[in-house]
């Protein structure tokens, strides 16, 4: 177990001492500024405030923002598992199973930190215009009644669904969004690890993008409701389903079973993969 924790700490430190996460967050903040920044004018003119977590919830159900966030995830974890120089020294006192477990846990920890950092970006974008009360803001309720954010001067396509507002409080929906998004990112991380262990580098990123393209196809071309129940990007969005205990349990079980299947594949590929290629790359 100590070796597994060591891998997690090493991967986390290696990533966040590199410029990648900071460039990623800067790019995402720039997209937020362009797509959502106009809402600050509305808030100032109307004397209203956003609830601190509500835009986070609706942005994660947006196809455009989901794409932006997934691209950011790929910038962080696209090379998972992390076969870097010095791996031979870290494998001396452990085995391949513990190494793989460390890679999975590293991706989960990095994914969670990434999701929390996105919320901090929302807070930074609207600093001085946010409320911490656990109530939906009048601005978001108005946008939900209309169906989009144009009334709030929001340029990017973000759907404000009354269904989400009626499903629970902002903090409850924030917690559910965080869990769903982490499940999605964990699934994608496992997919990246499997593809990168078995296939050429870059195939994993293409596989992840294929799942987002499936959501896009279901929205515009494919009219098969059953596919929405096996589309990870659809399942991770609160706006794409009726929120009931059954649907929440199904979503959790879907990602758990998918992750276990990918984990078994990754373990099998790990036994035949060259884990030391970073040492002589």
mmCIF file of N, CA, C and O in Angstrom, residues 62-162:
data_model
loop_
_atom_site.group_PDB
_atom_site.id
_atom_site.type_symbol
_atom_site.label_atom_id
_atom_site.label_comp_id
_atom_site.label_asym_id
_atom_site.label_seq_id
_atom_site.Cartn_x
_atom_site.Cartn_y
_atom_site.Cartn_z
ATOM 1 N N UNK A 62 -23.542 21.313 -20.255
ATOM 2 C CA UNK A 62 -23.418 21.905 -21.582
ATOM 3 C C UNK A 62 -22.475 21.080 -22.443
ATOM 4 O O UNK A 62 -21.392 20.691 -21.997
ATOM 5 N N UNK A 63 -22.863 20.816 -23.685
ATOM 6 C CA UNK A 63 -22.002 20.050 -24.582
ATOM 7 C C UNK A 63 -20.697 20.790 -24.843
ATOM 8 O O UNK A 63 -19.628 20.182 -24.890
ATOM 9 N N UNK A 64 -20.768 22.102 -25.033
ATOM 10 C CA UNK A 64 -19.566 22.879 -25.354
ATOM 11 C C UNK A 64 -18.599 22.877 -24.173
ATOM 12 O O UNK A 64 -17.405 22.603 -24.332
ATOM 13 N N UNK A 65 -19.108 23.185 -22.993
ATOM 14 C CA UNK A 65 -18.229 23.212 -21.830
ATOM 15 C C UNK A 65 -17.743 21.814 -21.476
ATOM 16 O O UNK A 65 -16.611 21.650 -20.996
ATOM 17 N N UNK A 66 -18.574 20.802 -21.673
ATOM 18 C CA UNK A 66 -18.104 19.443 -21.413
ATOM 19 C C UNK A 66 -16.922 19.118 -22.310
ATOM 20 O O UNK A 66 -15.947 18.502 -21.868
ATOM 21 N N UNK A 67 -16.987 19.556 -23.570
ATOM 22 C CA UNK A 67 -15.871 19.349 -24.489
ATOM 23 C C UNK A 67 -14.625 20.081 -24.000
ATOM 24 O O UNK A 67 -13.521 19.516 -23.996
ATOM 25 N N UNK A 68 -14.787 21.327 -23.577
ATOM 26 C CA UNK A 68 -13.651 22.111 -23.082
ATOM 27 C C UNK A 68 -13.018 21.429 -21.878
ATOM 28 O O UNK A 68 -11.783 21.300 -21.785
ATOM 29 N N UNK A 69 -13.857 20.964 -20.952
ATOM 30 C CA UNK A 69 -13.334 20.317 -19.739
ATOM 31 C C UNK A 69 -12.653 18.991 -20.062
ATOM 32 O O UNK A 69 -11.648 18.641 -19.445
ATOM 33 N N UNK A 70 -13.192 18.245 -21.017
ATOM 34 C CA UNK A 70 -12.582 16.973 -21.399
ATOM 35 C C UNK A 70 -11.232 17.214 -22.075
ATOM 36 O O UNK A 70 -10.251 16.491 -21.818
ATOM 37 N N UNK A 71 -11.160 18.232 -22.934
ATOM 38 C CA UNK A 71 -9.879 18.561 -23.565
ATOM 39 C C UNK A 71 -8.848 18.951 -22.507
ATOM 40 O O UNK A 71 -7.672 18.595 -22.611
ATOM 41 N N UNK A 72 -9.296 19.686 -21.493
ATOM 42 C CA UNK A 72 -8.395 20.014 -20.398
ATOM 43 C C UNK A 72 -7.921 18.773 -19.669
ATOM 44 O O UNK A 72 -6.737 18.669 -19.293
ATOM 45 N N UNK A 73 -8.825 17.817 -19.466
ATOM 46 C CA UNK A 73 -8.448 16.559 -18.817
ATOM 47 C C UNK A 73 -7.405 15.808 -19.644
ATOM 48 O O UNK A 73 -6.459 15.246 -19.090
ATOM 49 N N UNK A 74 -7.574 15.823 -20.958
ATOM 50 C CA UNK A 74 -6.618 15.133 -21.822
ATOM 51 C C UNK A 74 -5.245 15.794 -21.778
ATOM 52 O O UNK A 74 -4.220 15.112 -21.892
ATOM 53 N N UNK A 75 -5.214 17.105 -21.610
ATOM 54 C CA UNK A 75 -3.928 17.787 -21.464
ATOM 55 C C UNK A 75 -3.212 17.334 -20.191
ATOM 56 O O UNK A 75 -1.977 17.267 -20.148
ATOM 57 N N UNK A 76 -4.001 17.008 -19.166
ATOM 58 C CA UNK A 76 -3.419 16.583 -17.896
ATOM 59 C C UNK A 76 -3.088 15.094 -17.876
ATOM 60 O O UNK A 76 -2.044 14.693 -17.354
ATOM 61 N N UNK A 77 -3.981 14.268 -18.422
ATOM 62 C CA UNK A 77 -3.869 12.815 -18.243
ATOM 63 C C UNK A 77 -3.737 12.053 -19.558
ATOM 64 O O UNK A 77 -3.832 10.824 -19.560
ATOM 65 N N UNK A 78 -3.526 12.773 -20.647
ATOM 66 C CA UNK A 78 -3.472 12.100 -21.943
ATOM 67 C C UNK A 78 -2.354 11.087 -22.065
ATOM 68 O O UNK A 78 -2.424 10.175 -22.891
ATOM 69 N N UNK A 79 -1.298 11.217 -21.247
ATOM 70 C CA UNK A 79 -0.175 10.284 -21.316
ATOM 71 C C UNK A 79 -0.235 9.208 -20.237
ATOM 72 O O UNK A 79 0.749 8.498 -20.009
ATOM 73 N N UNK A 80 -1.376 9.089 -19.556
ATOM 74 C CA UNK A 80 -1.526 8.031 -18.547
ATOM 75 C C UNK A 80 -1.514 6.655 -19.219
ATOM 76 O O UNK A 80 -2.113 6.498 -20.281
ATOM 77 N N UNK A 81 -0.845 5.637 -18.661
ATOM 78 C CA UNK A 81 -0.062 5.675 -17.408
ATOM 79 C C UNK A 81 1.251 6.422 -17.619
ATOM 80 O O UNK A 81 1.760 6.493 -18.734
ATOM 81 N N UNK A 82 1.796 6.942 -16.549
ATOM 82 C CA UNK A 82 2.908 7.872 -16.651
ATOM 83 C C UNK A 82 4.235 7.110 -16.682
ATOM 84 O O UNK A 82 4.864 6.885 -15.656
ATOM 85 N N UNK A 83 4.646 6.732 -17.896
ATOM 86 C CA UNK A 83 5.881 5.957 -18.075
ATOM 87 C C UNK A 83 7.031 6.924 -18.308
ATOM 88 O O UNK A 83 7.440 7.179 -19.429
ATOM 89 N N UNK A 84 7.542 7.484 -17.229
ATOM 90 C CA UNK A 84 8.575 8.497 -17.317
ATOM 91 C C UNK A 84 9.932 7.927 -16.907
ATOM 92 O O UNK A 84 10.048 6.815 -16.393
ATOM 93 N N UNK A 85 10.955 8.730 -17.135
ATOM 94 C CA UNK A 85 12.308 8.332 -16.772
ATOM 95 C C UNK A 85 12.415 8.053 -15.276
ATOM 96 O O UNK A 85 11.854 8.781 -14.453
ATOM 97 N N UNK A 86 13.121 7.011 -14.935
ATOM 98 C CA UNK A 86 13.303 6.635 -13.545
ATOM 99 C C UNK A 86 12.321 5.585 -13.057
ATOM 100 O O UNK A 86 12.332 5.232 -11.877
ATOM 101 N N UNK A 87 11.498 5.055 -13.964
ATOM 102 C CA UNK A 87 10.501 4.075 -13.553
ATOM 103 C C UNK A 87 11.159 2.799 -13.021
ATOM 104 O O UNK A 87 10.615 2.135 -12.131
ATOM 105 N N UNK A 88 12.329 2.455 -13.536
ATOM 106 C CA UNK A 88 12.985 1.221 -13.087
ATOM 107 C C UNK A 88 13.280 1.259 -11.592
ATOM 108 O O UNK A 88 13.142 0.248 -10.897
ATOM 109 N N UNK A 89 13.659 2.424 -11.081
ATOM 110 C CA UNK A 89 13.963 2.531 -9.654
ATOM 111 C C UNK A 89 12.699 2.397 -8.806
ATOM 112 O O UNK A 89 12.746 1.922 -7.669
ATOM 113 N N UNK A 90 11.546 2.817 -9.362
ATOM 114 C CA UNK A 90 10.299 2.773 -8.585
ATOM 115 C C UNK A 90 9.635 1.402 -8.644
ATOM 116 O O UNK A 90 8.730 1.115 -7.877
ATOM 117 N N UNK A 91 10.069 0.567 -9.573
ATOM 118 C CA UNK A 91 9.497 -0.777 -9.684
ATOM 119 C C UNK A 91 10.299 -1.813 -8.904
ATOM 120 O O UNK A 91 9.887 -2.966 -8.795
ATOM 121 N N UNK A 92 11.454 -1.411 -8.388
ATOM 122 C CA UNK A 92 12.315 -2.379 -7.702
ATOM 123 C C UNK A 92 11.625 -2.982 -6.481
ATOM 124 O O UNK A 92 11.667 -4.192 -6.239
ATOM 125 N N UNK A 93 10.953 -2.133 -5.677
ATOM 126 C CA UNK A 93 10.361 -2.591 -4.417
ATOM 127 C C UNK A 93 8.855 -2.771 -4.502
ATOM 128 O O UNK A 93 8.171 -2.752 -3.472
ATOM 129 N N UNK A 94 8.342 -2.928 -5.679
ATOM 130 C CA UNK A 94 6.899 -3.119 -5.820
ATOM 131 C C UNK A 94 6.650 -4.109 -6.941
ATOM 132 O O UNK A 94 7.564 -4.755 -7.446
ATOM 133 N N UNK A 95 5.396 -4.250 -7.330
ATOM 134 C CA UNK A 95 5.054 -5.125 -8.447
ATOM 135 C C UNK A 95 4.137 -4.381 -9.414
ATOM 136 O O UNK A 95 3.723 -3.243 -9.153
ATOM 137 N N UNK A 96 3.815 -5.019 -10.496
ATOM 138 C CA UNK A 96 3.053 -4.346 -11.534
ATOM 139 C C UNK A 96 1.623 -4.052 -11.111
ATOM 140 O O UNK A 96 1.039 -3.066 -11.563
ATOM 141 N N UNK A 97 1.044 -4.886 -10.263
ATOM 142 C CA UNK A 97 -0.318 -4.613 -9.793
ATOM 143 C C UNK A 97 -0.349 -3.338 -8.957
ATOM 144 O O UNK A 97 -1.225 -2.484 -9.146
ATOM 145 N N UNK A 98 0.585 -3.199 -8.025
ATOM 146 C CA UNK A 98 0.627 -2.001 -7.205
ATOM 147 C C UNK A 98 0.937 -0.769 -8.048
ATOM 148 O O UNK A 98 0.414 0.313 -7.787
ATOM 149 N N UNK A 99 1.799 -0.946 -9.039
ATOM 150 C CA UNK A 99 2.087 0.170 -9.950
ATOM 151 C C UNK A 99 0.820 0.611 -10.665
ATOM 152 O O UNK A 99 0.522 1.800 -10.741
ATOM 153 N N UNK A 100 0.042 -0.349 -11.200
ATOM 154 C CA UNK A 100 -1.182 -0.017 -11.921
ATOM 155 C C UNK A 100 -2.200 0.640 -10.997
ATOM 156 O O UNK A 100 -2.857 1.626 -11.369
ATOM 157 N N UNK A 101 -2.348 0.091 -9.790
ATOM 158 C CA UNK A 101 -3.258 0.694 -8.820
ATOM 159 C C UNK A 101 -2.848 2.133 -8.523
ATOM 160 O O UNK A 101 -3.701 3.027 -8.405
ATOM 161 N N UNK A 102 -1.547 2.367 -8.439
ATOM 162 C CA UNK A 102 -1.063 3.724 -8.216
ATOM 163 C C UNK A 102 -1.397 4.665 -9.356
ATOM 164 O O UNK A 102 -1.721 5.835 -9.139
ATOM 165 N N UNK A 103 -1.357 4.145 -10.583
ATOM 166 C CA UNK A 103 -1.713 4.978 -11.741
ATOM 167 C C UNK A 103 -3.204 5.328 -11.736
ATOM 168 O O UNK A 103 -3.587 6.474 -12.006
ATOM 169 N N UNK A 104 -4.040 4.346 -11.407
ATOM 170 C CA UNK A 104 -5.474 4.612 -11.332
ATOM 171 C C UNK A 104 -5.784 5.647 -10.252
ATOM 172 O O UNK A 104 -6.545 6.598 -10.485
ATOM 173 N N UNK A 105 -5.208 5.439 -9.056
ATOM 174 C CA UNK A 105 -5.464 6.377 -7.965
ATOM 175 C C UNK A 105 -4.909 7.764 -8.281
ATOM 176 O O UNK A 105 -5.508 8.776 -7.896
ATOM 177 N N UNK A 106 -3.801 7.824 -8.987
ATOM 178 C CA UNK A 106 -3.249 9.116 -9.394
ATOM 179 C C UNK A 106 -4.229 9.866 -10.286
ATOM 180 O O UNK A 106 -4.455 11.074 -10.107
ATOM 181 N N UNK A 107 -4.836 9.151 -11.210
ATOM 182 C CA UNK A 107 -5.794 9.770 -12.122
ATOM 183 C C UNK A 107 -7.033 10.258 -11.375
ATOM 184 O O UNK A 107 -7.579 11.331 -11.685
ATOM 185 N N UNK A 108 -7.484 9.481 -10.386
ATOM 186 C CA UNK A 108 -8.647 9.889 -9.598
ATOM 187 C C UNK A 108 -8.336 11.152 -8.807
ATOM 188 O O UNK A 108 -9.130 12.107 -8.787
ATOM 189 N N UNK A 109 -7.176 11.184 -8.160
ATOM 190 C CA UNK A 109 -6.790 12.349 -7.351
ATOM 191 C C UNK A 109 -6.617 13.580 -8.236
ATOM 192 O O UNK A 109 -7.097 14.676 -7.909
ATOM 193 N N UNK A 110 -5.962 13.412 -9.361
ATOM 194 C CA UNK A 110 -5.757 14.545 -10.277
ATOM 195 C C UNK A 110 -7.085 15.013 -10.851
ATOM 196 O O UNK A 110 -7.341 16.216 -10.979
ATOM 197 N N UNK A 111 -7.974 14.056 -11.190
ATOM 198 C CA UNK A 111 -9.297 14.425 -11.703
ATOM 199 C C UNK A 111 -10.107 15.203 -10.681
ATOM 200 O O UNK A 111 -10.773 16.193 -11.021
ATOM 201 N N UNK A 112 -10.059 14.777 -9.421
ATOM 202 C CA UNK A 112 -10.782 15.490 -8.363
ATOM 203 C C UNK A 112 -10.219 16.892 -8.166
ATOM 204 O O UNK A 112 -10.978 17.869 -8.025
ATOM 205 N N UNK A 113 -8.895 17.018 -8.160
ATOM 206 C CA UNK A 113 -8.267 18.337 -8.013
ATOM 207 C C UNK A 113 -8.630 19.235 -9.188
ATOM 208 O O UNK A 113 -8.875 20.443 -9.009
ATOM 209 N N UNK A 114 -8.685 18.667 -10.365
ATOM 210 C CA UNK A 114 -9.050 19.416 -11.573
ATOM 211 C C UNK A 114 -10.485 19.932 -11.491
ATOM 212 O O UNK A 114 -10.759 21.107 -11.802
ATOM 213 N N UNK A 115 -11.404 19.109 -11.040
ATOM 214 C CA UNK A 115 -12.802 19.521 -10.914
ATOM 215 C C UNK A 115 -12.975 20.622 -9.881
ATOM 216 O O UNK A 115 -13.746 21.566 -10.078
ATOM 217 N N UNK A 116 -12.274 20.525 -8.774
ATOM 218 C CA UNK A 116 -12.350 21.570 -7.752
ATOM 219 C C UNK A 116 -11.709 22.867 -8.250
ATOM 220 O O UNK A 116 -12.187 23.966 -7.941
ATOM 221 N N UNK A 117 -10.653 22.739 -9.049
ATOM 222 C CA UNK A 117 -10.007 23.927 -9.612
ATOM 223 C C UNK A 117 -10.942 24.653 -10.572
ATOM 224 O O UNK A 117 -10.943 25.892 -10.641
ATOM 225 N N UNK A 118 -11.759 23.904 -11.299
ATOM 226 C CA UNK A 118 -12.728 24.529 -12.209
ATOM 227 C C UNK A 118 -13.735 25.352 -11.422
ATOM 228 O O UNK A 118 -14.100 26.467 -11.826
ATOM 229 N N UNK A 119 -14.185 24.837 -10.273
ATOM 230 C CA UNK A 119 -15.098 25.617 -9.432
ATOM 231 C C UNK A 119 -14.422 26.895 -8.939
ATOM 232 O O UNK A 119 -15.062 27.956 -8.880
ATOM 233 N N UNK A 120 -13.150 26.820 -8.614
ATOM 234 C CA UNK A 120 -12.427 28.018 -8.194
ATOM 235 C C UNK A 120 -12.340 29.035 -9.330
ATOM 236 O O UNK A 120 -12.371 30.249 -9.091
ATOM 237 N N UNK A 121 -12.240 28.553 -10.562
ATOM 238 C CA UNK A 121 -12.223 29.461 -11.711
ATOM 239 C C UNK A 121 -13.561 30.187 -11.853
ATOM 240 O O UNK A 121 -13.593 31.392 -12.165
ATOM 241 N N UNK A 122 -14.666 29.474 -11.635
ATOM 242 C CA UNK A 122 -15.982 30.124 -11.659
ATOM 243 C C UNK A 122 -16.069 31.183 -10.565
ATOM 244 O O UNK A 122 -16.590 32.283 -10.784
ATOM 245 N N UNK A 123 -15.562 30.847 -9.390
ATOM 246 C CA UNK A 123 -15.579 31.794 -8.278
ATOM 247 C C UNK A 123 -14.733 33.018 -8.600
ATOM 248 O O UNK A 123 -15.129 34.160 -8.307
ATOM 249 N N UNK A 124 -13.576 32.799 -9.218
ATOM 250 C CA UNK A 124 -12.700 33.900 -9.590
ATOM 251 C C UNK A 124 -13.333 34.774 -10.666
ATOM 252 O O UNK A 124 -13.217 36.013 -10.626
ATOM 253 N N UNK A 125 -14.022 34.142 -11.613
ATOM 254 C CA UNK A 125 -14.641 34.888 -12.708
ATOM 255 C C UNK A 125 -15.719 35.844 -12.207
ATOM 256 O O UNK A 125 -15.844 36.972 -12.692
ATOM 257 N N UNK A 126 -16.485 35.397 -11.220
ATOM 258 C CA UNK A 126 -17.604 36.213 -10.729
ATOM 259 C C UNK A 126 -17.372 36.701 -9.298
ATOM 260 O O UNK A 126 -18.336 36.948 -8.570
ATOM 261 N N UNK A 127 -16.110 36.850 -8.916
ATOM 262 C CA UNK A 127 -15.806 37.288 -7.565
ATOM 263 C C UNK A 127 -16.464 38.638 -7.293
ATOM 264 O O UNK A 127 -16.449 39.542 -8.127
ATOM 265 N N UNK A 128 -17.080 38.752 -6.131
ATOM 266 C CA UNK A 128 -17.824 39.960 -5.790
ATOM 267 C C UNK A 128 -19.264 39.925 -6.216
ATOM 268 O O UNK A 128 -20.052 40.808 -5.853
ATOM 269 N N UNK A 129 -19.640 38.892 -6.997
ATOM 270 C CA UNK A 129 -21.017 38.790 -7.491
ATOM 271 C C UNK A 129 -21.579 37.397 -7.233
ATOM 272 O O UNK A 129 -22.394 36.892 -8.022
ATOM 273 N N UNK A 130 -21.127 36.755 -6.146
ATOM 274 C CA UNK A 130 -21.613 35.412 -5.828
ATOM 275 C C UNK A 130 -22.164 35.384 -4.409
ATOM 276 O O UNK A 130 -21.714 36.120 -3.531
ATOM 277 N N UNK A 131 -23.136 34.512 -4.231
ATOM 278 C CA UNK A 131 -23.757 34.304 -2.924
ATOM 279 C C UNK A 131 -23.520 32.871 -2.495
ATOM 280 O O UNK A 131 -23.516 31.950 -3.328
ATOM 281 N N UNK A 132 -23.329 32.660 -1.199
ATOM 282 C CA UNK A 132 -23.087 31.318 -0.678
ATOM 283 C C UNK A 132 -24.340 30.707 -0.053
ATOM 284 O O UNK A 132 -24.274 29.627 0.524
ATOM 285 N N UNK A 133 -25.469 31.376 -0.186
ATOM 286 C CA UNK A 133 -26.725 30.815 0.304
ATOM 287 C C UNK A 133 -27.140 29.640 -0.574
ATOM 288 O O UNK A 133 -26.914 29.644 -1.786
ATOM 289 N N UNK A 134 -27.749 28.656 0.061
ATOM 290 C CA UNK A 134 -28.123 27.437 -0.663
ATOM 291 C C UNK A 134 -29.481 27.609 -1.346
ATOM 292 O O UNK A 134 -30.424 26.846 -1.113
ATOM 293 N N UNK A 135 -29.550 28.628 -2.215
ATOM 294 C CA UNK A 135 -30.784 28.911 -2.966
ATOM 295 C C UNK A 135 -30.407 29.308 -4.385
ATOM 296 O O UNK A 135 -29.410 30.003 -4.603
ATOM 297 N N UNK A 136 -31.224 28.870 -5.329
ATOM 298 C CA UNK A 136 -30.998 29.243 -6.722
ATOM 299 C C UNK A 136 -31.212 30.746 -6.885
ATOM 300 O O UNK A 136 -32.136 31.316 -6.321
ATOM 301 N N UNK A 137 -30.360 31.379 -7.663
ATOM 302 C CA UNK A 137 -30.456 32.821 -7.846
ATOM 303 C C UNK A 137 -31.624 33.173 -8.771
ATOM 304 O O UNK A 137 -32.068 32.356 -9.589
ATOM 305 N N UNK A 138 -32.102 34.397 -8.645
ATOM 306 C CA UNK A 138 -33.180 34.873 -9.507
ATOM 307 C C UNK A 138 -32.740 34.887 -10.967
ATOM 308 O O UNK A 138 -33.547 34.622 -11.869
ATOM 309 N N UNK A 139 -31.461 35.192 -11.211
ATOM 310 C CA UNK A 139 -30.961 35.239 -12.586
ATOM 311 C C UNK A 139 -31.035 33.864 -13.251
ATOM 312 O O UNK A 139 -31.487 33.740 -14.399
ATOM 313 N N UNK A 140 -30.607 32.832 -12.539
ATOM 314 C CA UNK A 140 -30.614 31.488 -13.108
ATOM 315 C C UNK A 140 -32.046 30.968 -13.263
ATOM 316 O O UNK A 140 -32.366 30.289 -14.249
ATOM 317 N N UNK A 141 -32.915 31.287 -12.331
ATOM 318 C CA UNK A 141 -34.322 30.885 -12.460
ATOM 319 C C UNK A 141 -34.936 31.530 -13.693
ATOM 320 O O UNK A 141 -35.684 30.883 -14.454
ATOM 321 N N UNK A 142 -34.610 32.803 -13.927
ATOM 322 C CA UNK A 142 -35.103 33.481 -15.130
ATOM 323 C C UNK A 142 -34.580 32.813 -16.391
ATOM 324 O O UNK A 142 -35.337 32.572 -17.345
ATOM 325 N N UNK A 143 -33.280 32.484 -16.414
ATOM 326 C CA UNK A 143 -32.695 31.813 -17.571
ATOM 327 C C UNK A 143 -33.330 30.448 -17.796
ATOM 328 O O UNK A 143 -33.551 30.025 -18.940
ATOM 329 N N UNK A 144 -33.642 29.734 -16.711
ATOM 330 C CA UNK A 144 -34.277 28.417 -16.833
ATOM 331 C C UNK A 144 -35.694 28.538 -17.374
ATOM 332 O O UNK A 144 -36.150 27.670 -18.136
ATOM 333 N N UNK A 145 -36.394 29.586 -17.015
ATOM 334 C CA UNK A 145 -37.746 29.793 -17.528
ATOM 335 C C UNK A 145 -37.723 30.058 -19.026
ATOM 336 O O UNK A 145 -38.616 29.625 -19.758
ATOM 337 N N UNK A 146 -36.677 30.749 -19.483
ATOM 338 C CA UNK A 146 -36.541 31.037 -20.916
ATOM 339 C C UNK A 146 -35.921 29.850 -21.647
ATOM 340 O O UNK A 146 -36.253 29.571 -22.799
ATOM 341 N N UNK A 147 -35.010 29.141 -20.978
ATOM 342 C CA UNK A 147 -34.385 27.956 -21.566
ATOM 343 C C UNK A 147 -32.947 28.139 -21.977
ATOM 344 O O UNK A 147 -32.281 27.186 -22.371
ATOM 345 N N UNK A 148 -32.427 29.364 -21.938
ATOM 346 C CA UNK A 148 -31.028 29.609 -22.287
ATOM 347 C C UNK A 148 -30.517 30.825 -21.531
ATOM 348 O O UNK A 148 -31.279 31.510 -20.843
ATOM 349 N N UNK A 149 -29.230 31.102 -21.704
ATOM 350 C CA UNK A 149 -28.619 32.175 -20.938
ATOM 351 C C UNK A 149 -28.494 33.494 -21.669
ATOM 352 O O UNK A 149 -27.808 34.396 -21.188
ATOM 353 N N UNK A 150 -29.149 33.629 -22.818
ATOM 354 C CA UNK A 150 -29.010 34.866 -23.585
ATOM 355 C C UNK A 150 -29.509 36.069 -22.800
ATOM 356 O O UNK A 150 -28.963 37.174 -22.915
ATOM 357 N N UNK A 151 -30.538 35.881 -21.993
ATOM 358 C CA UNK A 151 -31.071 36.982 -21.194
ATOM 359 C C UNK A 151 -30.041 37.467 -20.171
ATOM 360 O O UNK A 151 -30.104 38.620 -19.707
ATOM 361 N N UNK A 152 -29.061 36.623 -19.838
ATOM 362 C CA UNK A 152 -28.011 36.983 -18.881
ATOM 363 C C UNK A 152 -26.740 37.458 -19.574
ATOM 364 O O UNK A 152 -25.704 37.611 -18.924
ATOM 365 N N UNK A 153 -26.810 37.687 -20.886
ATOM 366 C CA UNK A 153 -25.640 38.082 -21.689
ATOM 367 C C UNK A 153 -24.586 36.981 -21.759
ATOM 368 O O UNK A 153 -23.390 37.266 -21.885
ATOM 369 N N UNK A 154 -25.017 35.749 -21.670
ATOM 370 C CA UNK A 154 -24.103 34.612 -21.805
ATOM 371 C C UNK A 154 -24.004 34.238 -23.270
ATOM 372 O O UNK A 154 -25.015 33.902 -23.905
ATOM 373 N N UNK A 155 -22.794 34.328 -23.820
ATOM 374 C CA UNK A 155 -22.585 34.119 -25.247
ATOM 375 C C UNK A 155 -22.554 32.632 -25.620
ATOM 376 O O UNK A 155 -23.035 32.235 -26.675
ATOM 377 N N UNK A 156 -21.971 31.815 -24.760
ATOM 378 C CA UNK A 156 -21.805 30.395 -25.090
ATOM 379 C C UNK A 156 -23.087 29.622 -24.812
ATOM 380 O O UNK A 156 -23.854 29.976 -23.915
ATOM 381 N N UNK A 157 -23.299 28.588 -25.608
ATOM 382 C CA UNK A 157 -24.530 27.797 -25.493
ATOM 383 C C UNK A 157 -24.526 26.993 -24.193
ATOM 384 O O UNK A 157 -23.845 25.975 -24.081
ATOM 385 N N UNK A 158 -25.270 27.488 -23.218
ATOM 386 C CA UNK A 158 -25.452 26.786 -21.945
ATOM 387 C C UNK A 158 -26.943 26.673 -21.696
ATOM 388 O O UNK A 158 -27.654 27.674 -21.668
ATOM 389 N N UNK A 159 -27.414 25.444 -21.541
ATOM 390 C CA UNK A 159 -28.838 25.216 -21.309
ATOM 391 C C UNK A 159 -29.130 25.279 -19.813
ATOM 392 O O UNK A 159 -28.514 24.570 -19.014
ATOM 393 N N UNK A 160 -30.050 26.155 -19.446
ATOM 394 C CA UNK A 160 -30.474 26.260 -18.050
ATOM 395 C C UNK A 160 -31.809 25.523 -17.921
ATOM 396 O O UNK A 160 -32.829 25.980 -18.435
ATOM 397 N N UNK A 161 -31.761 24.381 -17.271
ATOM 398 C CA UNK A 161 -32.913 23.496 -17.194
ATOM 399 C C UNK A 161 -33.659 23.664 -15.874
ATOM 400 O O UNK A 161 -33.053 23.559 -14.792
ATOM 401 N N UNK A 162 -34.955 23.904 -15.975
ATOM 402 C CA UNK A 162 -35.778 23.977 -14.770
ATOM 403 C C UNK A 162 -35.831 22.626 -14.072
ATOM 404 O O UNK A 162 -36.028 22.548 -12.858
#
